DNA sequence: GGACCGCATTGATACAGGTCAACACGCACT
DNA sequence: AGTGCGTGTTGACCTGTATCAATGCGGTCC
């Protein structure tokens, strides 16, 4: 089982792990191996800036970051939360369209942009993996549009918590919980507000309101306990069945 | 020049035109040719429904449609405007995540889903073209998130008009205008409101306000004349340079 | 012509969320 | 213990947008 050996040998890098190991020939694996480099950044690092050149295509191995755009007068909107297996940059674009800031210590698996473009062209499995990842990000961005465009502040916060739980479960490879969960938010109230198109005050008030109604528990230090996950899901206004669509 | 002959022979279908003709071998072209079928639908047709099976992967040849999600209580958010070269469906997903409704008469180039999945796997150029299209849609979805999350009603309407002009220019293969433009909106005020996360009344009021300030002209019948496109751009709050990033 | 209908506009009022301001809490540093 | 600072919470008030309601306007059908 050659594929398995490879899988375990490169589990840190989502690109290599998911796109290449299982499906690719040895040659491309070797090229990929030579091309990639790991790099770790402390929390708070600006990993990319809007309008600035972006020399690498990078994939998240560990840690989390926000991807955001700032308007002229300082209003900021976060358009995506980047976590394990998400990526920064895109083939064919030399300039970042967004600011990317590390929320925690972040480890990236990086490829020099030109090299990666060649790899995508030459290696069908990498292109296929890129396509799947991009389609998933597209779904996430559209979900966010629904939240931003049509939900109330309360629903936004509930939807955010629900999506965080689902996201963290996905990364852990665990099942999405049906009843009780406890986890730690990687974002400050400020950063949550920027993600939900709210102010920090409104965000804080909604957390408090949900707590007072027993939908969540806030033991302190950005921890959240959700006693009944299903019930919280109902607060988002979505007529969602809860299951993935694939 | 074989490629050119092919290009002119299949100009109606973006998938075939852009992804295959220029880059693919004859075999895959032949398969694609056999697999595709054109179909035209009248304005108002529901082309897909959230939660319903979607048997085809389709690409827009002509016409426009909205892609939207409805919440339990009837609130609707449009997450994308589909126009020539955009697509409905995704490889690997049998159920539509959104409602798609034709705004005008629409011609689609359709592939049976399974067939298309095979084609994507087998034909690198199709996968590459899909990836580019998906990355573009991802950018569009994130732009929308910025608009929905952080712009005022006035800015939203201005940004919508600006993006419509850019979009229409792209489809025509024309330059984005720097001064005067006139065009016809393919959306009703209602549909614009659902796209911008506003009510129809607020949307109408902002159109009126922009008209009163001479930023736009409304000759009637969904036509819009913009006397100074650059000036309108300034109303969106974006510190955009106006140029594409690629 | 008149009645109707879908779409757009305009006005009056209500309210969700923004703004401004004070205060609380935890934590590092001295 | 005391100070300072970053982060979060809460309160009072204000404003932009939603809501409710009326009117206009261009079609089309009888």
PDB file of C-alpha atoms (C1' of nucleotides) in Angstrom, chain B residues 153 199 201-202 205, chain D residues 17-21:
ATOM      1  CA  UNK B 153     -27.839  51.394   1.690  1.00  0.00           C
ATOM      2  CA  UNK B 199     -36.099  46.269   1.409  1.00  0.00           C
ATOM      3  CA  UNK B 201     -38.541  50.713  -0.365  1.00  0.00           C
ATOM      4  CA  UNK B 202     -35.027  51.537   0.797  1.00  0.00           C
ATOM      5  CA  UNK B 205     -35.265  55.621  -2.134  1.00  0.00           C
TER       6      UNK B 205
ATOM      7  C1'  DT D  17     -33.341  51.239   7.645  1.00  0.00           C
ATOM      8  C1'  DA D  18     -37.640  48.477   8.148  1.00  0.00           C
ATOM      9  C1'  DT D  19     -42.463  48.597   8.337  1.00  0.00           C
ATOM     10  C1'  DC D  20     -46.991  50.003   7.188  1.00  0.00           C
ATOM     11  C1'  DA D  21     -49.736  52.485   4.101  1.00  0.00           C
TER      12       DA D  21
END
